[in-house]
mmCIF file of C-alpha atoms and ligand atoms in Angstrom:
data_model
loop_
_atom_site.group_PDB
_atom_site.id
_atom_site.type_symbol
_atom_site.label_atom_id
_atom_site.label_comp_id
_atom_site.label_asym_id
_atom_site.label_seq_id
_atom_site.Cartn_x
_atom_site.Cartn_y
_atom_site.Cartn_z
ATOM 1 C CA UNK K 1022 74.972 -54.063 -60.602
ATOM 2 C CA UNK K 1023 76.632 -51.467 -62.295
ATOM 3 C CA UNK K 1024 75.005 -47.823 -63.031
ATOM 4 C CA UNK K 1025 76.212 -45.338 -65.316
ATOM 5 C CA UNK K 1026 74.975 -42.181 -64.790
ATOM 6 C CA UNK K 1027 74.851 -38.687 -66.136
ATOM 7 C CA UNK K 1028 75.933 -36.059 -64.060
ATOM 8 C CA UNK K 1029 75.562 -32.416 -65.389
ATOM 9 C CA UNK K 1030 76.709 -30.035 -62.870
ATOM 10 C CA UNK K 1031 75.805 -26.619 -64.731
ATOM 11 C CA UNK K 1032 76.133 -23.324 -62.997
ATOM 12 C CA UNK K 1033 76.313 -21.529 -59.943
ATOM 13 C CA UNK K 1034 76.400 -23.761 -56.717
ATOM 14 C CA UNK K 1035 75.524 -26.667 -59.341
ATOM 15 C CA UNK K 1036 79.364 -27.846 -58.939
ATOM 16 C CA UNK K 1037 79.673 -28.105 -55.393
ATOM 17 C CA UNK K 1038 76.347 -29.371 -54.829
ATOM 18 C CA UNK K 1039 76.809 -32.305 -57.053
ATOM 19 C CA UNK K 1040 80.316 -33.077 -55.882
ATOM 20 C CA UNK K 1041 78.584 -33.594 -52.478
ATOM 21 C CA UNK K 1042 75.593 -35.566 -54.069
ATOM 22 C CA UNK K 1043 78.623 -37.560 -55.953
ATOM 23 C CA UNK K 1044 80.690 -38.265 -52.656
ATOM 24 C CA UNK K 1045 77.391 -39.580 -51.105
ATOM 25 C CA UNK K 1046 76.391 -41.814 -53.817
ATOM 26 C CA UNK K 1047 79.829 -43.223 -53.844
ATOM 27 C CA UNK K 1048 79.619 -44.382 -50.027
ATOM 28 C CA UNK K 1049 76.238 -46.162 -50.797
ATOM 29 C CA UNK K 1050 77.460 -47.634 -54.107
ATOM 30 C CA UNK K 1051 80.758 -49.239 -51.290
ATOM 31 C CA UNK K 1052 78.471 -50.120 -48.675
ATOM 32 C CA UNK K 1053 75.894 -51.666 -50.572
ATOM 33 C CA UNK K 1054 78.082 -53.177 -53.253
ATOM 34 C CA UNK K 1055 76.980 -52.071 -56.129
ATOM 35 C CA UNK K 1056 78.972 -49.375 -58.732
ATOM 36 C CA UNK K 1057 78.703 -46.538 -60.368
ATOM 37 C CA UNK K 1058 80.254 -45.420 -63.532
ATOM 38 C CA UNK K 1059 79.608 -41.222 -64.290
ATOM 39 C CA UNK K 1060 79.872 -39.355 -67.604
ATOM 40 C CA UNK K 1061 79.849 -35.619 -67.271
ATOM 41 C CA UNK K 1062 78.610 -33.642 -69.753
ATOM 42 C CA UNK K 1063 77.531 -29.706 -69.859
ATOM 43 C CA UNK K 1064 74.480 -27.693 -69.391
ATOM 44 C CA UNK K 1065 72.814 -23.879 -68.719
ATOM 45 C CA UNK K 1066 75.211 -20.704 -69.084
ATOM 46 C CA UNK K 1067 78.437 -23.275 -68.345
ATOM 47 C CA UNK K 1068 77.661 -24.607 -71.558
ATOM 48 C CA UNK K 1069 77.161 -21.728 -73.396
ATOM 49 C CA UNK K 1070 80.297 -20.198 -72.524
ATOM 50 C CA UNK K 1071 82.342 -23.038 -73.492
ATOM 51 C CA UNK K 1072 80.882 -24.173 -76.779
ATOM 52 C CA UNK K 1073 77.826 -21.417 -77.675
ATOM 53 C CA UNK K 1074 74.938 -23.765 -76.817
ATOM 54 C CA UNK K 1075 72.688 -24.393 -73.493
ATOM 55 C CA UNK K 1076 72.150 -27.906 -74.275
ATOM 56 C CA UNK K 1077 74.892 -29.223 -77.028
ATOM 57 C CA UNK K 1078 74.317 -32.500 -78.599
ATOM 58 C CA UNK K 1079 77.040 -34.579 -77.133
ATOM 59 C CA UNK K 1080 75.496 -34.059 -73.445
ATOM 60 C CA UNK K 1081 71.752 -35.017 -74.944
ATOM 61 C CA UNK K 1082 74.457 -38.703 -75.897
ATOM 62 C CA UNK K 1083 75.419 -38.899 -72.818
ATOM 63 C CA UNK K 1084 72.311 -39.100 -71.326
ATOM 64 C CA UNK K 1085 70.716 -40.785 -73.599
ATOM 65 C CA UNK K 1086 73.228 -43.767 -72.985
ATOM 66 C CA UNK K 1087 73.190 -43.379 -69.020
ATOM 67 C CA UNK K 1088 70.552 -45.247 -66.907
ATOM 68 C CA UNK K 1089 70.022 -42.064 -64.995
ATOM 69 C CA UNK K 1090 70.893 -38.189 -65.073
ATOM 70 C CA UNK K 1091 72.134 -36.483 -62.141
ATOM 71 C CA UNK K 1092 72.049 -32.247 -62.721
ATOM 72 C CA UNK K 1093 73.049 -29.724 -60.582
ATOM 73 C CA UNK K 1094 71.724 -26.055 -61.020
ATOM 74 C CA UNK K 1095 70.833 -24.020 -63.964
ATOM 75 C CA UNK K 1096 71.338 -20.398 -64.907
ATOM 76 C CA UNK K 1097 72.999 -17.139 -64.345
ATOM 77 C CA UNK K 1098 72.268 -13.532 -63.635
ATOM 78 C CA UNK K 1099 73.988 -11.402 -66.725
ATOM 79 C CA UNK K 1100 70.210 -13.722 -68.788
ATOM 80 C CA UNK K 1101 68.228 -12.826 -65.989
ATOM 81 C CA UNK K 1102 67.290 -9.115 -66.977
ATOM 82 C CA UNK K 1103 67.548 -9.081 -70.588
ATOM 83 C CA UNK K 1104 64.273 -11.008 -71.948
ATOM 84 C CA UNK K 1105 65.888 -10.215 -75.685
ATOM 85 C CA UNK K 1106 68.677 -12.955 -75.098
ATOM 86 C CA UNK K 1107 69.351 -15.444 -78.079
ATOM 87 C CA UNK K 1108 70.556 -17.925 -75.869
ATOM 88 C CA UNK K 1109 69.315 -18.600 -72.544
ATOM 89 C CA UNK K 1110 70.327 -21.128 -70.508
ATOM 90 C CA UNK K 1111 67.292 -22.077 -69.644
ATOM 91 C CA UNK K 1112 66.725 -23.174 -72.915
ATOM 92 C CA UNK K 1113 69.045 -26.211 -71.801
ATOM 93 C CA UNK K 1114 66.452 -27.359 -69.682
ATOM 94 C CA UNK K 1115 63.479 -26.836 -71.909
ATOM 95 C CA UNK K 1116 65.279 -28.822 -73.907
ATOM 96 C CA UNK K 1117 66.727 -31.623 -72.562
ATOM 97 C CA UNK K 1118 62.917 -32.298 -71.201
ATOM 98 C CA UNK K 1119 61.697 -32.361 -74.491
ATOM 99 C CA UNK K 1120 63.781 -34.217 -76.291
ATOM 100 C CA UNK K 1121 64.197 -37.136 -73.650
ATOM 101 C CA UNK K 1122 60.752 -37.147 -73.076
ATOM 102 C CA UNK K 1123 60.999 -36.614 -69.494
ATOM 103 C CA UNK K 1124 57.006 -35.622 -69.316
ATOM 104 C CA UNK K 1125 56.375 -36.101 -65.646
ATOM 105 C CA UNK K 1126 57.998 -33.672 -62.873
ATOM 106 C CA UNK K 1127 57.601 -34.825 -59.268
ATOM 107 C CA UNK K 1128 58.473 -33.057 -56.562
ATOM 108 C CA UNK K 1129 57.819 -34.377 -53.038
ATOM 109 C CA UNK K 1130 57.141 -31.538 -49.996
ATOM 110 C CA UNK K 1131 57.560 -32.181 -46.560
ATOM 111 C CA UNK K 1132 58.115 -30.112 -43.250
ATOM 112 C CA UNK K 1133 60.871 -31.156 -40.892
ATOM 113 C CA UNK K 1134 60.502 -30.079 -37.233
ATOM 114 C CA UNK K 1135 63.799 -28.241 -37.333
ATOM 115 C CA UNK K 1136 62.455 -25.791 -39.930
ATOM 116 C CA UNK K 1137 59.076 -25.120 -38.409
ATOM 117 C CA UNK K 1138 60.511 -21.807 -37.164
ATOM 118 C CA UNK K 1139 62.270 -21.035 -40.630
ATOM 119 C CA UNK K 1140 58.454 -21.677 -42.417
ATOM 120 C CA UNK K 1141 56.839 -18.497 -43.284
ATOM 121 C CA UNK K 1142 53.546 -20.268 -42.513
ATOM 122 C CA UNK K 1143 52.780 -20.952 -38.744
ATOM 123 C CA UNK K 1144 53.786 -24.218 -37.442
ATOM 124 C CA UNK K 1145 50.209 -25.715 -36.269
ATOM 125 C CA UNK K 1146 49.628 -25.044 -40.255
ATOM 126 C CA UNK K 1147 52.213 -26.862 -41.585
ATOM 127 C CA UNK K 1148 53.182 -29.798 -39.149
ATOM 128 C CA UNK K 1149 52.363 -33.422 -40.804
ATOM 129 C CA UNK K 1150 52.813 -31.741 -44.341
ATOM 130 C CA UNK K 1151 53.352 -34.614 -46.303
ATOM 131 C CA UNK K 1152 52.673 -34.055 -50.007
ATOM 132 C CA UNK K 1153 54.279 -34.550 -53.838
ATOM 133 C CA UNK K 1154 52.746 -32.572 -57.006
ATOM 134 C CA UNK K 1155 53.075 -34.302 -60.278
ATOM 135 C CA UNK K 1156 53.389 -31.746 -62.760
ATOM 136 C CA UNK K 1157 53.223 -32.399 -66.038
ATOM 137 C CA UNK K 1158 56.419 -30.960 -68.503
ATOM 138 C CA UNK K 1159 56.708 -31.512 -71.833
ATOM 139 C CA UNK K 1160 53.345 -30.064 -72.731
ATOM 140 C CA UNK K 1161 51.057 -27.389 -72.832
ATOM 141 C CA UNK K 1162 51.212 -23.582 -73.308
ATOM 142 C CA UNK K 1163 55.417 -24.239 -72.494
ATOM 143 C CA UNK K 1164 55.621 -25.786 -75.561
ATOM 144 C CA UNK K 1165 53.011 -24.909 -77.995
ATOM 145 C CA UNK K 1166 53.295 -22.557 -80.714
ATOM 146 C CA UNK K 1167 53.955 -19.179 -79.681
ATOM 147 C CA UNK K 1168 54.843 -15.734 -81.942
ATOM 148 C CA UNK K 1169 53.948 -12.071 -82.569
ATOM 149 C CA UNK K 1170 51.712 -10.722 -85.489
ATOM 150 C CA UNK K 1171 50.116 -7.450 -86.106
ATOM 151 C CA UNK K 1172 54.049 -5.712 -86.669
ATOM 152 C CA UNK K 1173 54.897 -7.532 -83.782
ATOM 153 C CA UNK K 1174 52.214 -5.507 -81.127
ATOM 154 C CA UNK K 1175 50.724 -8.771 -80.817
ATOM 155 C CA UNK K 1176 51.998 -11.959 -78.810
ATOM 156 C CA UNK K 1177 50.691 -15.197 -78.542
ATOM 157 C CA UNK K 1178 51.592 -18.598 -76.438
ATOM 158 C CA UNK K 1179 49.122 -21.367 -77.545
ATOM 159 C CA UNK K 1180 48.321 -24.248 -74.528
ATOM 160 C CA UNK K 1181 47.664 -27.492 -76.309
ATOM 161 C CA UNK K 1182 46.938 -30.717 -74.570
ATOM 162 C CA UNK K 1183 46.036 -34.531 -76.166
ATOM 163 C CA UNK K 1184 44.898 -37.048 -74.164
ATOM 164 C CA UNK K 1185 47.748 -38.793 -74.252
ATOM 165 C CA UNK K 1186 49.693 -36.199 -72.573
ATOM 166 C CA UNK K 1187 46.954 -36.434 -70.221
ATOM 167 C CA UNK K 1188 46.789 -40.030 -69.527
ATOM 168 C CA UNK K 1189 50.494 -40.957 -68.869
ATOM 169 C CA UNK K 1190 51.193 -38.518 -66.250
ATOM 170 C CA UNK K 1191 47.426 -39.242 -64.668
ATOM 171 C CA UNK K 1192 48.820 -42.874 -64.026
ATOM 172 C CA UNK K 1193 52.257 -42.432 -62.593
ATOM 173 C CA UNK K 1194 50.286 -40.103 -60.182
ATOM 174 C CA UNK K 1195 47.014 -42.767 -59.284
ATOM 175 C CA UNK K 1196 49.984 -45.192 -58.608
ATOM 176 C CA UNK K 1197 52.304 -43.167 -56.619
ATOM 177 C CA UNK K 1198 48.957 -42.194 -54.211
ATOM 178 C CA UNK K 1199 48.625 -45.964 -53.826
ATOM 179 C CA UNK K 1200 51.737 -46.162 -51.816
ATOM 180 C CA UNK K 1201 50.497 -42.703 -50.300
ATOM 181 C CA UNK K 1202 47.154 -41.923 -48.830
ATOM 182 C CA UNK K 1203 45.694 -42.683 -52.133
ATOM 183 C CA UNK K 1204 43.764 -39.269 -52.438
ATOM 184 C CA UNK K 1205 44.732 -37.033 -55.944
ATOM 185 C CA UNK K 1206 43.790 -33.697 -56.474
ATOM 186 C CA UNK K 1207 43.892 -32.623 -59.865
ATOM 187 C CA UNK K 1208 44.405 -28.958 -60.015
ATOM 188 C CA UNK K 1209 42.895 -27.087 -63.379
ATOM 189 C CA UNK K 1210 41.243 -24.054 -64.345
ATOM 190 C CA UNK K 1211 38.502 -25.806 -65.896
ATOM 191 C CA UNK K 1212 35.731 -23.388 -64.972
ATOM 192 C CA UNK K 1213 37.737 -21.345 -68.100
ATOM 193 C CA UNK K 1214 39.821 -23.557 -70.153
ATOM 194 C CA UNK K 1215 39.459 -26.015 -72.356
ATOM 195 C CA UNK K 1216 42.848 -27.881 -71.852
ATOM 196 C CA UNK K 1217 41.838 -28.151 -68.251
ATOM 197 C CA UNK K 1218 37.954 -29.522 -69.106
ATOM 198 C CA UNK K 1219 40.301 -32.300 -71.361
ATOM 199 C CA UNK K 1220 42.533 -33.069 -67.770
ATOM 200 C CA UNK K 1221 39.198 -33.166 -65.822
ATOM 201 C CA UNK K 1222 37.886 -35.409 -68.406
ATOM 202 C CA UNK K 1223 40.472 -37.683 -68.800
ATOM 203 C CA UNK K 1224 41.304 -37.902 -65.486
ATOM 204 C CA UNK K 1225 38.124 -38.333 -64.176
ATOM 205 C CA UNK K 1226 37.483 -41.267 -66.698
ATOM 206 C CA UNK K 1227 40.884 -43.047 -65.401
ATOM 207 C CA UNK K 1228 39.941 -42.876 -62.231
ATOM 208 C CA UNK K 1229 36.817 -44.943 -62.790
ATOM 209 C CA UNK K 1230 38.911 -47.769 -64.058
ATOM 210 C CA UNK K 1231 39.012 -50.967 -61.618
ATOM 211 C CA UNK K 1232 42.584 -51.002 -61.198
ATOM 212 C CA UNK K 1233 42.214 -47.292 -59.375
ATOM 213 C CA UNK K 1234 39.069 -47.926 -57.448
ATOM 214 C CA UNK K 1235 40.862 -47.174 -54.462
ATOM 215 C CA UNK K 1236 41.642 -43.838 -55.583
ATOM 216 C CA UNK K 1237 39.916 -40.751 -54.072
ATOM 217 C CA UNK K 1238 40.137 -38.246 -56.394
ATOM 218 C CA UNK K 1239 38.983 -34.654 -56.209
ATOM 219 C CA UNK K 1240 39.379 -31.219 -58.571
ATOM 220 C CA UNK K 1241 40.600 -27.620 -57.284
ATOM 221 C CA UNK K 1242 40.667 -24.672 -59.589
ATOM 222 C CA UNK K 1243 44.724 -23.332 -59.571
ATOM 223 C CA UNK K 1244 43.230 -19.918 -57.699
ATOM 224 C CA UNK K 1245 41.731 -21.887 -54.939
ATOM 225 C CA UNK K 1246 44.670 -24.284 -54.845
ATOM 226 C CA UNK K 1247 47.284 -21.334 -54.537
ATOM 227 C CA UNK K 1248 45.374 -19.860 -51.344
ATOM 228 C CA UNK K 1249 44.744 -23.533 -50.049
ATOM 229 C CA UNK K 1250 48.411 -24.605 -50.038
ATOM 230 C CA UNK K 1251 49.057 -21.506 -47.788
ATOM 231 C CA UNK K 1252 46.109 -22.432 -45.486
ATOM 232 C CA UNK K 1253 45.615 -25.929 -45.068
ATOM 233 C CA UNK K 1254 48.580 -27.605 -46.754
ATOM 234 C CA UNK K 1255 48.436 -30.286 -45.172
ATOM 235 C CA UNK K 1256 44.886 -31.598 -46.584
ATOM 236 C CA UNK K 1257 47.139 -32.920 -49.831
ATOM 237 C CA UNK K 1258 48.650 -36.240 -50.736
ATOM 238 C CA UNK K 1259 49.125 -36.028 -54.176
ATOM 239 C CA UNK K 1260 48.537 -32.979 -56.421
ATOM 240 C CA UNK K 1261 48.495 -33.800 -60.132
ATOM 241 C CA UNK K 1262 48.433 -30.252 -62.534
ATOM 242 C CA UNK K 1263 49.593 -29.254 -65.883
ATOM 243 C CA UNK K 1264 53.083 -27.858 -66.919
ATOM 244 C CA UNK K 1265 52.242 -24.133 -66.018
ATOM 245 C CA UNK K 1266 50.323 -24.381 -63.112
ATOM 246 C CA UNK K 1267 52.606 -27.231 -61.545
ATOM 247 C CA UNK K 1268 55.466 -24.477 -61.948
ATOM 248 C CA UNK K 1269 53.889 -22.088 -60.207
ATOM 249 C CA UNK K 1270 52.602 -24.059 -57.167
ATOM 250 C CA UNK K 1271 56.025 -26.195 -56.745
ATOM 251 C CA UNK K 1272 57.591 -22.730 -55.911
ATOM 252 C CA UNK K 1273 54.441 -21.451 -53.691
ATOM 253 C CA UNK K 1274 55.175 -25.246 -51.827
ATOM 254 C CA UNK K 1275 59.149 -24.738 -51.522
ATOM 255 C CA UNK K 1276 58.446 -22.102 -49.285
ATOM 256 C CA UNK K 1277 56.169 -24.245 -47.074
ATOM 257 C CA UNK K 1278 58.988 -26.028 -45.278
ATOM 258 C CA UNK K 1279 61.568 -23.135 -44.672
ATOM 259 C CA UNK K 1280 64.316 -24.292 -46.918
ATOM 260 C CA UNK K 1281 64.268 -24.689 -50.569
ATOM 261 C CA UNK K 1282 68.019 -25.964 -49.761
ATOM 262 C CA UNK K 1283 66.107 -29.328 -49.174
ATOM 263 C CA UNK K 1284 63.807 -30.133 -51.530
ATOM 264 C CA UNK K 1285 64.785 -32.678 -54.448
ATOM 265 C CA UNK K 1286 63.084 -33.596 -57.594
ATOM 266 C CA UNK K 1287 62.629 -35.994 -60.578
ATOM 267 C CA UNK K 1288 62.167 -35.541 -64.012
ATOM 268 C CA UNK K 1289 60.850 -39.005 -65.426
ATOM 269 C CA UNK K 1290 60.243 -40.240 -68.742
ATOM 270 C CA UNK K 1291 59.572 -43.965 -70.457
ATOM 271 C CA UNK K 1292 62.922 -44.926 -70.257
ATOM 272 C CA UNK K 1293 65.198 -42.034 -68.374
ATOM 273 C CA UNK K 1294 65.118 -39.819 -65.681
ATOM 274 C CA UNK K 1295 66.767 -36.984 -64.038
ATOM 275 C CA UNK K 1296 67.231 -36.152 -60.587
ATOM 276 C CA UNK K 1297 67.971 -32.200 -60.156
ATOM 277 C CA UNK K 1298 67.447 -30.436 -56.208
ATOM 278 C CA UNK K 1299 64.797 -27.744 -56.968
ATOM 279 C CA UNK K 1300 66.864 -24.501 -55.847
ATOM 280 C CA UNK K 1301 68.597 -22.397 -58.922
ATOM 281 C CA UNK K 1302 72.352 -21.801 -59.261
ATOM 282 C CA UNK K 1303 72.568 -19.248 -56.343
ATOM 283 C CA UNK K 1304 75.405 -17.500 -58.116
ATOM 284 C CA UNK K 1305 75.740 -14.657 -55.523
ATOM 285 C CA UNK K 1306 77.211 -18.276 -53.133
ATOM 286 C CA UNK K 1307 78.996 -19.697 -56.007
ATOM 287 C CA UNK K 1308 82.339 -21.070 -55.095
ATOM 288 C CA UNK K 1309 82.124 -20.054 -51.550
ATOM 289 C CA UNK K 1310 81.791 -23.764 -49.970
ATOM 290 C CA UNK K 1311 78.261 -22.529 -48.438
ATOM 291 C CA UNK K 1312 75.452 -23.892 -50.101
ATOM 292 C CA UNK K 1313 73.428 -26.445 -48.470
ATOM 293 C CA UNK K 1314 73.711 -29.968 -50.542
ATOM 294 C CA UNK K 1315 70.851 -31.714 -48.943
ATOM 295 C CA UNK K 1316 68.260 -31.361 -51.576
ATOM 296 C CA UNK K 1317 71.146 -32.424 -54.178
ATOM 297 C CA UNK K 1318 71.616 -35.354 -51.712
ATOM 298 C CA UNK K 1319 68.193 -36.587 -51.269
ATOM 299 C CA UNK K 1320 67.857 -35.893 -55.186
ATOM 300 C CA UNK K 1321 70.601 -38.991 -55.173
ATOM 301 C CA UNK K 1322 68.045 -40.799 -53.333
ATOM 302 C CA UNK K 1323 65.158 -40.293 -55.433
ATOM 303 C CA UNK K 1324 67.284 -41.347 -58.323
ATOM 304 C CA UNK K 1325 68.392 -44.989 -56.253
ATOM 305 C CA UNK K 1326 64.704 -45.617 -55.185
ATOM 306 C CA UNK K 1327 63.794 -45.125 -59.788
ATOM 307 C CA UNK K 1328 66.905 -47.752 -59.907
ATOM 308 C CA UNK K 1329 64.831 -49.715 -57.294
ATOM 309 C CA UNK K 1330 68.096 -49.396 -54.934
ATOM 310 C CA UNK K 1331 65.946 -48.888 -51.612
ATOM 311 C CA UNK K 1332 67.986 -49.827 -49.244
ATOM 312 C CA UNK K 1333 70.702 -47.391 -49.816
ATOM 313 C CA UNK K 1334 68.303 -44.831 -50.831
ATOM 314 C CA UNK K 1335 66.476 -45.488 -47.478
ATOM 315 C CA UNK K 1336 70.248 -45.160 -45.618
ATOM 316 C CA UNK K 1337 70.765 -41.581 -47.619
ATOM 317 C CA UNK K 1338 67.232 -40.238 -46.194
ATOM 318 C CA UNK K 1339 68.142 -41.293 -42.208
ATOM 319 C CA UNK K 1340 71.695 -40.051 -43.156
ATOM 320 C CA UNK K 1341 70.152 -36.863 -43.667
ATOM 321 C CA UNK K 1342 67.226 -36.876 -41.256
ATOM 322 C CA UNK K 1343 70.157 -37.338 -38.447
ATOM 323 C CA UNK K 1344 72.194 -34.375 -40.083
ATOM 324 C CA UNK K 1345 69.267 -31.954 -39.488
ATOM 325 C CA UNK K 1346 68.837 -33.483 -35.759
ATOM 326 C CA UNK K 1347 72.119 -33.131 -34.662
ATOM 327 C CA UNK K 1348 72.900 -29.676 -36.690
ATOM 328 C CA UNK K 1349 75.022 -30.576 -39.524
ATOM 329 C CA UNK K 1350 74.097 -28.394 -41.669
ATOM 330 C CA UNK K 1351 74.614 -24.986 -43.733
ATOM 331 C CA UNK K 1352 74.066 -21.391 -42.745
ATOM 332 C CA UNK K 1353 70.645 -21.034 -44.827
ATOM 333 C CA UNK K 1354 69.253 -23.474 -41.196
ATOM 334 C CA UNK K 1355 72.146 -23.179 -38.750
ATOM 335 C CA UNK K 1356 72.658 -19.224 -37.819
ATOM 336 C CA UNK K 1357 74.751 -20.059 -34.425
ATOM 337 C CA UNK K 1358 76.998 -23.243 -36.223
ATOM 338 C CA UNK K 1359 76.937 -23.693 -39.657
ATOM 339 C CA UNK K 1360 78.904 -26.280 -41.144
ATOM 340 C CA UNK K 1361 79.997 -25.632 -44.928
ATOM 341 C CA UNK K 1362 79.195 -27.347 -48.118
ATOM 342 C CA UNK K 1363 81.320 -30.021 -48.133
ATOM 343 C CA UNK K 1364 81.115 -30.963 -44.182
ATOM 344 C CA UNK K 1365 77.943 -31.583 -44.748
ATOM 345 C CA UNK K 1366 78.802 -33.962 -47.136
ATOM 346 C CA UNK K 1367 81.847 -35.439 -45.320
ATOM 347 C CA UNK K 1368 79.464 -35.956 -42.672
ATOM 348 C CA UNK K 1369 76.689 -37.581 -44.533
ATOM 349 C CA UNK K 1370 79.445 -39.719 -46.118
ATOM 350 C CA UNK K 1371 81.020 -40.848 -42.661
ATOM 351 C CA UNK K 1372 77.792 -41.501 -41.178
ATOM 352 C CA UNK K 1373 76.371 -43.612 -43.793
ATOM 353 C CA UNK K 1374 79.790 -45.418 -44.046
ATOM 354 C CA UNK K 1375 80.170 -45.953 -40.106
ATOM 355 C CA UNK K 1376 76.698 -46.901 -39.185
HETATM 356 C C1 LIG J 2861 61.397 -24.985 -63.055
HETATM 357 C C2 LIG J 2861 61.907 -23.673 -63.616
HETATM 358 C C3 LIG J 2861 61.879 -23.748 -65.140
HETATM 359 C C4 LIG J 2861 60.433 -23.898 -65.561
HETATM 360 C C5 LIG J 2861 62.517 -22.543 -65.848
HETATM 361 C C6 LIG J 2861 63.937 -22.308 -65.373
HETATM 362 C C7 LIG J 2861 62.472 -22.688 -67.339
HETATM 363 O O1 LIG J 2861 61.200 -22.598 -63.127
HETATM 364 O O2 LIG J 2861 62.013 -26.028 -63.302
HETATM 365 O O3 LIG J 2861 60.379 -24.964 -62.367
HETATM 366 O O4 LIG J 2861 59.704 -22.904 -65.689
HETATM 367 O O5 LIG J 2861 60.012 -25.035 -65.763
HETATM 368 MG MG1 LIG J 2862 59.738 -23.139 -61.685
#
């Protein structure tokens, strides 16, 4: 088998990360015989520097002809504080979701005993977390029509859902939870909007369809939900939510397990999908060798299980897993021994290579 792949590295740590998540994918592609063929192409504040443009056409190509995308980190600080900004490089993102469709953000969440002490949540709280939220991304008040009127002392962001929207996202979730637990809780605001009493509809009506009998699904308003992940995270399997509220509970959950410098993510769509870790650029480590490349490693392995590589996927994960026992890893976990950015890497590689 040969895969092509997309890798955008953008900004910040994005680089190092990737060359890391690159090196690693490269041992499993040897040991597993199968190859990989990558296309670069440019995103975020990286891109606009060099050609004016967050997202220019030739990297939407490349992706568009790759069987899977690969991106590092997005964004810099000289955008961060000035809202009036033409060009954002955030804008690369919104963008590249939209126009490959990639309608279905999934990021997984789970504790590892070595971080129990680096959780901001006590440990009898968070031990056995074990959960992924499906948020939906190409839709709602992210995307909908938005403007100013009234001289401009007015400002409005209109959240639009069809039940299409809906529906697609609803079933990637149902059949993730049947390799889970099989519970889904939809989270909405339904008691106040009418996009969420459309999700609770719809939703509700797919889960009454034979093929998802087996499917326990319950409702949470986004409030409740917020306080409840701090609580009793560990009551959640999957968590299924529209394109705001999925954005602001993925970064409530990061927090959950100590390290954001762990957690991966996929952006899927009908045909393509893009693996990205879920920590931004981290410009003030840029170039320094220190940021930890696990989540842009496991990110590798998200994207090999969507090629339905498992094996190697599954040798990445206890690869890691044994990193984090033994203490190979980066300063953000290891205060007394901290290995740098690309040990890490070197020693994921060797592992995998020499087991
Ligand atoms: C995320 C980010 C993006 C979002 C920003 C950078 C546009 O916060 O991927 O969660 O809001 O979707
Ligand atoms: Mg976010």
């Amino acid at each position: 088998m040969n895969y092509k792949i997309a890798v955008l590295p953008g900004d910040g740590i994005g680089p190092e990360v990737i060359d890391q998540g690159l090196k690693v994918l490269n041992a499993v592609a040897k040991k597993f015989n199968f190859s990989v063929e990558t296309i670069f192409g440019q995103i975020g504040a990286s891109a606009i520097d060099a050609t004016g443009n967050p997202l220019p056409d030739e990297t939407i190509e490349i992706c568009k002809k790759a069987n899977a995308i690969l991106l590092g980190a997005v964004g810099h600080p000289k955008y961060d504080n000035d809202p009036t900004a033409k060009v954002r490089p955030e804008q690369g993102l919104l963008k590249i979701r939209k126009s490959l469709n990639l309608f279905a953000n999934i990021r997984p969440v789970a504790t590892y005993e070595i971080l129990y002490e680096s959780s901001p949540i006590k440990t009898e709280r968070i031990k056995g977390v074990d959960f992924v939220v499906f948020r939906e991304l190409t839709g709602g008040i992210y995307f909908g029509e938005k403007g100013r009127k009234e001289e401009g002392n007015v400002a409005f962001d209109i959240c639009t859902y069809s039940v299409a929207e809906i529906d697609r996202i609803t079933r990637l979730a149902f059949k993730t939870a049947q390799t889970r637990k099989k519970k889904v809780c939809l989270v909405d605001k339904a008691n106040v909007l009418e996009t969420s009493r459309l999700w609770r509809e719809t939703v509700t009506r797919i889960a009454k369809e034979p093929e998802f009998a087996d499917i326990e699904l319950t409702a949470m308003f986004v409030d409740n939900a917020a306080m409840q992940l701090i609580q009793w995270p560990s009551q959640f399997d999957v968590i299924l939510t529209e394109n705001m509220f999925g954005d602001i509970i993925t970064d409530e959950a990061s927090v959950l397990t100590g390290s954001m410098g762990l957690l991966p993510s996929a952006s899927v769509g009908t045909e393509l999908a893009l693996f990205e870790p879920i920590h931004g650029s981290y410009p003030q480590a840029a170039g320094k060798n220190i940021a930890n490349p696990l989540a842009t490693i496991l990110s590798v392995a998200m994207m090999l299980e969507y090629l339905k590589e498992f094996e190697p996927a599954k040798s990445i994960k206890e690869a890691v897993n044994k990193a984090l026992e033994i203490g190979q890893v980066t300063e953000d976990i290891s205060k007394t021994n901290p290995k740098s950015t690309s040990e890490v890497g070197d020693w994921i590689t060797n592992y995998i290579l020499n087991k």
